[in-house]
XYZ file of C-alpha atoms in Angstrom:
358
model
C 0.000 0.000 0.000
C 1.305 3.461 -0.925
C 2.207 5.784 1.903
C -0.360 8.444 2.738
C 0.588 11.867 1.416
C 1.900 14.062 4.216
C 0.066 17.377 3.916
C 1.247 20.798 4.992
C -1.089 20.600 7.969
C 0.199 17.145 8.936
C 3.742 18.478 8.849
C 2.760 21.591 10.815
C 1.145 19.429 13.499
C 4.251 17.256 13.718
C 6.474 20.320 14.095
C 4.180 21.758 16.770
C 4.222 18.485 18.711
C 8.024 18.479 18.680
C 8.113 22.113 19.829
C 5.568 21.370 22.556
C 7.684 18.495 23.846
C 10.689 20.818 23.958
C 8.828 23.453 25.981
C 7.286 20.849 28.284
C 10.776 19.579 29.056
C 11.424 23.031 30.604
C 8.132 23.250 32.523
C 7.280 21.558 35.850
C 6.364 17.858 35.531
C 2.762 18.480 36.637
C 2.168 20.629 33.508
C 2.073 17.494 31.356
C -1.246 16.505 32.952
C -2.880 19.704 31.720
C -1.554 19.446 28.158
C -2.424 15.769 27.947
C -6.022 16.574 28.910
C -6.159 19.516 26.461
C -5.154 17.327 23.525
C -8.720 16.138 22.869
C -10.214 19.625 22.518
C -7.439 21.861 21.165
C -5.195 22.063 18.116
C -1.436 21.628 18.299
C -1.076 25.326 17.494
C -3.253 26.263 20.470
C -1.365 23.970 22.837
C 2.056 25.300 21.857
C 0.732 28.846 22.388
C -0.552 27.867 25.842
C 2.812 26.306 26.690
C 4.650 29.499 25.742
C 2.193 31.533 27.816
C 2.632 29.346 30.909
C 6.399 29.625 30.520
C 6.117 33.423 30.464
C 4.026 33.339 33.661
C 6.498 31.169 35.549
C 9.360 33.375 34.410
C 7.415 36.364 35.738
C 7.202 34.690 39.159
C 10.951 34.016 39.135
C 11.791 37.590 38.197
C 9.361 39.363 40.529
C 9.029 37.196 43.632
C 12.156 36.766 45.785
C 10.894 33.379 46.946
C 11.366 31.986 43.437
C 14.477 33.853 42.295
C 16.663 30.732 42.466
C 14.040 28.452 40.912
C 14.389 26.676 37.623
C 11.087 26.391 35.794
C 10.971 22.692 36.644
C 11.157 23.505 40.361
C 7.665 25.020 40.562
C 5.033 22.921 42.307
C 1.260 23.099 42.524
C 1.724 24.395 46.049
C 3.569 27.393 44.592
C 0.618 28.095 42.294
C -1.672 27.960 45.313
C 0.248 30.865 46.859
C -0.335 33.166 43.860
C -2.802 35.943 44.678
C -5.096 38.145 42.638
C -2.703 41.027 43.256
C 0.102 38.955 41.748
C -1.977 38.518 38.607
C -2.681 42.246 38.376
C 1.077 42.804 38.473
C 1.487 40.060 35.883
C -0.822 41.870 33.457
C 1.267 45.003 33.891
C 4.414 42.949 33.302
C 3.009 41.546 30.050
C 2.851 44.984 28.485
C 6.661 44.984 28.217
C 9.029 42.233 29.286
C 12.176 40.402 28.283
C 11.429 37.066 26.739
C 14.051 34.416 26.065
C 12.125 31.787 24.115
C 14.380 28.992 25.264
C 17.369 28.439 27.487
C 19.691 28.649 24.486
C 18.346 31.985 23.211
C 19.108 35.473 24.448
C 16.220 37.535 25.789
C 14.419 40.095 23.651
C 11.849 42.747 24.488
C 8.267 41.623 23.966
C 5.115 43.732 24.100
C 1.432 42.810 24.250
C -1.589 44.818 23.244
C -5.161 44.123 24.339
C -5.471 40.883 22.368
C -2.111 39.559 23.509
C -2.953 40.300 27.130
C -6.333 38.616 26.860
C -4.898 35.498 25.236
C -2.189 35.077 27.858
C -4.653 35.586 30.693
C -7.067 33.128 29.040
C -4.266 30.565 28.860
C -3.505 31.048 32.546
C -7.198 30.890 33.496
C -7.567 27.593 31.643
C -4.394 26.252 33.290
C -5.616 27.102 36.797
C -9.157 25.878 36.099
C -7.910 22.407 35.195
C -6.048 21.858 38.467
C -8.774 23.525 40.547
C -11.448 21.335 38.942
C -9.442 18.215 39.716
C -8.929 19.385 43.321
C -5.177 19.668 42.895
C -5.353 23.377 43.803
C -7.385 24.903 46.616
C -7.436 28.390 45.081
C -8.060 29.864 41.642
C -7.120 33.561 41.684
C -7.666 33.920 37.935
C -11.451 34.077 38.441
C -11.004 37.132 40.656
C -9.405 39.140 37.855
C -11.352 40.898 35.107
C -10.216 39.843 31.671
C -8.667 42.614 29.560
C -11.287 44.391 27.480
C -10.901 44.315 23.728
C -11.754 47.556 21.953
C -13.004 46.846 18.467
C -11.012 48.565 15.747
C -12.345 49.962 12.513
C -12.165 47.268 9.859
C -9.714 48.195 7.144
C -10.657 46.931 3.698
C -10.176 47.817 0.067
C -13.047 49.408 -1.808
C -14.032 48.178 -5.265
C -11.855 50.717 -7.058
C -8.826 49.794 -4.973
C -9.351 46.081 -5.653
C -9.372 46.732 -9.398
C -6.322 48.981 -9.111
C -4.437 46.345 -7.107
C -5.032 43.595 -9.657
C -4.209 45.898 -12.553
C -0.983 46.949 -10.847
C 0.124 43.339 -10.411
C -0.658 42.666 -14.059
C 1.142 45.702 -15.460
C 3.764 47.035 -13.045
C 6.526 45.326 -15.019
C 6.665 48.377 -17.269
C 8.056 50.396 -14.328
C 10.759 47.883 -13.388
C 14.256 47.254 -14.650
C 17.084 44.793 -14.250
C 16.853 42.136 -11.561
C 13.548 43.467 -10.250
C 11.990 43.046 -13.695
C 13.417 39.540 -14.064
C 11.990 38.504 -10.684
C 8.619 40.071 -11.490
C 8.354 38.135 -14.762
C 9.030 34.883 -12.891
C 6.457 35.519 -10.197
C 3.782 37.586 -11.969
C 1.308 34.783 -12.624
C 1.848 33.305 -9.161
C 1.335 36.637 -7.416
C -1.749 37.435 -9.476
C -3.259 34.001 -8.811
C -2.513 34.150 -5.095
C -3.955 37.616 -4.489
C -6.941 36.959 -6.765
C -7.613 33.787 -4.755
C -7.474 35.670 -1.433
C -9.747 38.418 -2.749
C -12.126 35.987 -4.448
C -12.611 33.474 -1.636
C -11.770 35.186 1.672
C -9.638 32.261 2.849
C -7.105 32.796 5.623
C -3.441 33.159 4.721
C -2.685 29.946 6.655
C -5.313 28.144 4.584
C -3.816 29.580 1.415
C -0.224 28.466 2.031
C -1.490 25.042 3.098
C -3.129 24.373 -0.274
C -1.832 21.468 -2.321
C -2.276 21.044 -6.045
C -4.712 18.219 -5.322
C -6.949 20.603 -3.342
C -7.967 22.524 -6.473
C -11.042 21.174 -8.256
C -11.793 22.935 -11.542
C -14.742 20.662 -12.321
C -16.630 22.132 -9.347
C -14.580 25.364 -9.195
C -13.700 24.869 -5.551
C -10.737 24.390 -3.231
C -10.461 22.188 -0.159
C -9.071 24.057 2.834
C -8.279 23.069 6.399
C -9.979 25.484 8.760
C -8.973 26.468 12.287
C -9.308 23.417 14.481
C -8.468 21.059 11.627
C -11.879 20.742 9.968
C -11.900 20.463 6.168
C -14.222 22.622 4.076
C -14.848 23.385 0.425
C -14.708 26.998 -0.717
C -16.028 27.865 -4.168
C -14.536 30.402 -6.558
C -15.670 32.315 -9.621
C -14.368 32.718 -13.179
C -11.728 35.350 -12.349
C -10.112 33.124 -9.744
C -10.399 30.134 -12.072
C -8.575 31.896 -14.899
C -5.843 33.293 -12.653
C -5.197 29.835 -11.166
C -5.088 28.166 -14.588
C -2.623 30.779 -15.875
C -0.381 30.183 -12.878
C -0.600 26.392 -13.137
C 0.775 26.579 -16.674
C 3.865 28.267 -15.222
C 3.977 25.968 -12.206
C 4.090 22.911 -14.468
C 7.562 24.005 -15.594
C 8.971 24.383 -12.079
C 11.038 21.577 -10.584
C 10.102 21.650 -6.885
C 12.556 21.223 -4.054
C 12.375 17.752 -2.454
C 9.428 17.439 -0.093
C 7.498 20.294 -1.728
C 6.129 18.496 -4.771
C 2.463 18.929 -3.813
C 2.488 22.602 -2.764
C 0.230 24.832 -4.846
C 2.200 28.050 -4.441
C 5.991 27.943 -4.731
C 8.541 30.442 -3.456
C 11.545 31.563 -5.488
C 13.418 28.686 -3.818
C 10.855 26.247 -5.300
C 9.495 25.473 -1.836
C 6.018 25.945 -0.381
C 5.407 29.605 0.375
C 5.018 30.442 4.065
C 2.718 32.895 5.814
C 5.396 35.580 6.144
C 6.262 35.532 2.441
C 2.588 35.959 1.499
C 2.226 38.818 3.981
C 5.254 40.545 2.452
C 3.941 39.993 -1.061
C 0.516 41.500 -0.260
C 2.065 44.466 1.533
C 4.446 45.145 -1.361
C 1.730 45.356 -3.992
C -0.921 47.033 -1.827
C 1.444 49.805 -0.726
C 1.705 50.874 -4.358
C -2.079 51.262 -4.558
C -2.902 52.882 -1.206
C -0.668 54.696 1.258
C -3.408 55.346 3.807
C -4.336 51.720 4.497
C -2.034 49.017 5.826
C -3.222 46.048 3.793
C -2.481 42.504 4.959
C -3.890 39.147 3.811
C -6.460 39.452 6.618
C -7.577 42.793 5.179
C -8.135 41.059 1.830
C -10.295 38.574 3.738
C -12.288 41.493 5.198
C -12.598 42.955 1.703
C -14.156 39.725 0.446
C -16.487 39.426 3.437
C -17.669 43.003 2.952
C -18.352 42.480 -0.751
C -20.227 39.233 -0.114
C -22.363 40.786 2.614
C -23.212 43.797 0.480
C -24.262 41.558 -2.381
C -26.297 39.065 -0.341
C -27.196 40.688 2.986
C -26.921 37.162 4.414
C -24.760 37.231 7.552
C -25.077 33.449 7.968
C -23.733 32.841 4.473
C -20.796 35.166 5.137
C -20.048 33.384 8.421
C -20.169 29.990 6.718
C -17.952 30.961 3.791
C -15.399 32.690 6.036
C -15.331 29.701 8.374
C -16.490 31.549 11.499
C -17.705 29.061 14.099
C -19.934 31.680 15.685
C -22.069 34.014 13.588
C -21.759 36.650 16.333
C -18.090 36.986 15.344
C -19.182 37.835 11.811
C -21.933 40.147 13.014
C -19.481 42.150 15.145
C -17.225 42.637 12.144
C -19.990 43.819 9.851
C -22.176 45.676 12.361
C -21.366 49.022 10.731
C -22.745 47.755 7.443
C -25.949 46.701 9.229
C -26.217 50.286 10.466
C -25.901 51.506 6.867
C -28.677 49.149 5.787
C -30.937 50.267 8.644
C -30.206 53.920 7.881
C -31.295 53.414 4.277
C -34.691 52.285 5.592
C -35.353 55.856 6.706
C -35.629 57.044 3.106
C -37.063 53.857 1.631
C -40.629 54.469 2.779
C -42.504 57.615 1.757
C -45.535 58.557 3.850
C -46.929 60.991 1.314
C -46.722 60.455 -2.397
C -45.868 63.444 -4.562
């Protein structure tokens, strides 16, 4: 029997598991119980994030509490966690705004900052960690429930309008006329790839992680759809229109002539090194082209996703459809993002009904 094809997501999970084992080797032995229990309900990406967050918390205790200054991370016990107070956690939140973070024992420390979302995620990780041991009666206290979670202030959604979308695609198609030398040579090699990739993001609203994870076998031109792996590992089909179809077919003609690096034979989008593109390279690519079209908006792949969601909602008015296509587990997430558009629709009702006919 032939070996099962190892997908990008399989490989990512394997890498995350190895990284998690490395971090757990630094953490106290009791931490393994929590991560073992979390395996059934969380992704490998979530668990490695939790592990990093717990490591930051224990380092905070070492740096700020004289009792623990000579501790190694492995030295912490559940009894030590039981002595943490609500006031300690308030100080921890202040610490998280700016701290030195050495990601492992072999790496030098670097300054790390957290905004509202970073603070909330790290406190959520800690709350989950404490809740597990408190639930199983291994801790007698849970100070995390005494602390208000950081409030997230919603930001204005940045998106491209219809004119900017057209200008972006036209720029990718034609900017070669402004380039010379090596820049022109590189552009000619990547033009069809870049156009296909950005057209796909704009025409489907998929996440950048879903985009780089696509294999050639995930593209189905008979049904005009792609198979993506959503957050949490669920597979879903996302359909695309004629513009995306043509851009992908143009790129695949070029791709057929590329000899991939070993281990990257199935990747849909190749880098200049003939390897699967990563999230950072796609972010850089989008920023490079978008900055030539608009200087007032910082456009990322996520902003292209918002652009698609906005266009779909304006065309259909169906918030449930938008949530489904974007892969939101909770429609309230979608509704929060497009609440301003709902206000526009409600405002238009004011002039839609005339009480007296002329």
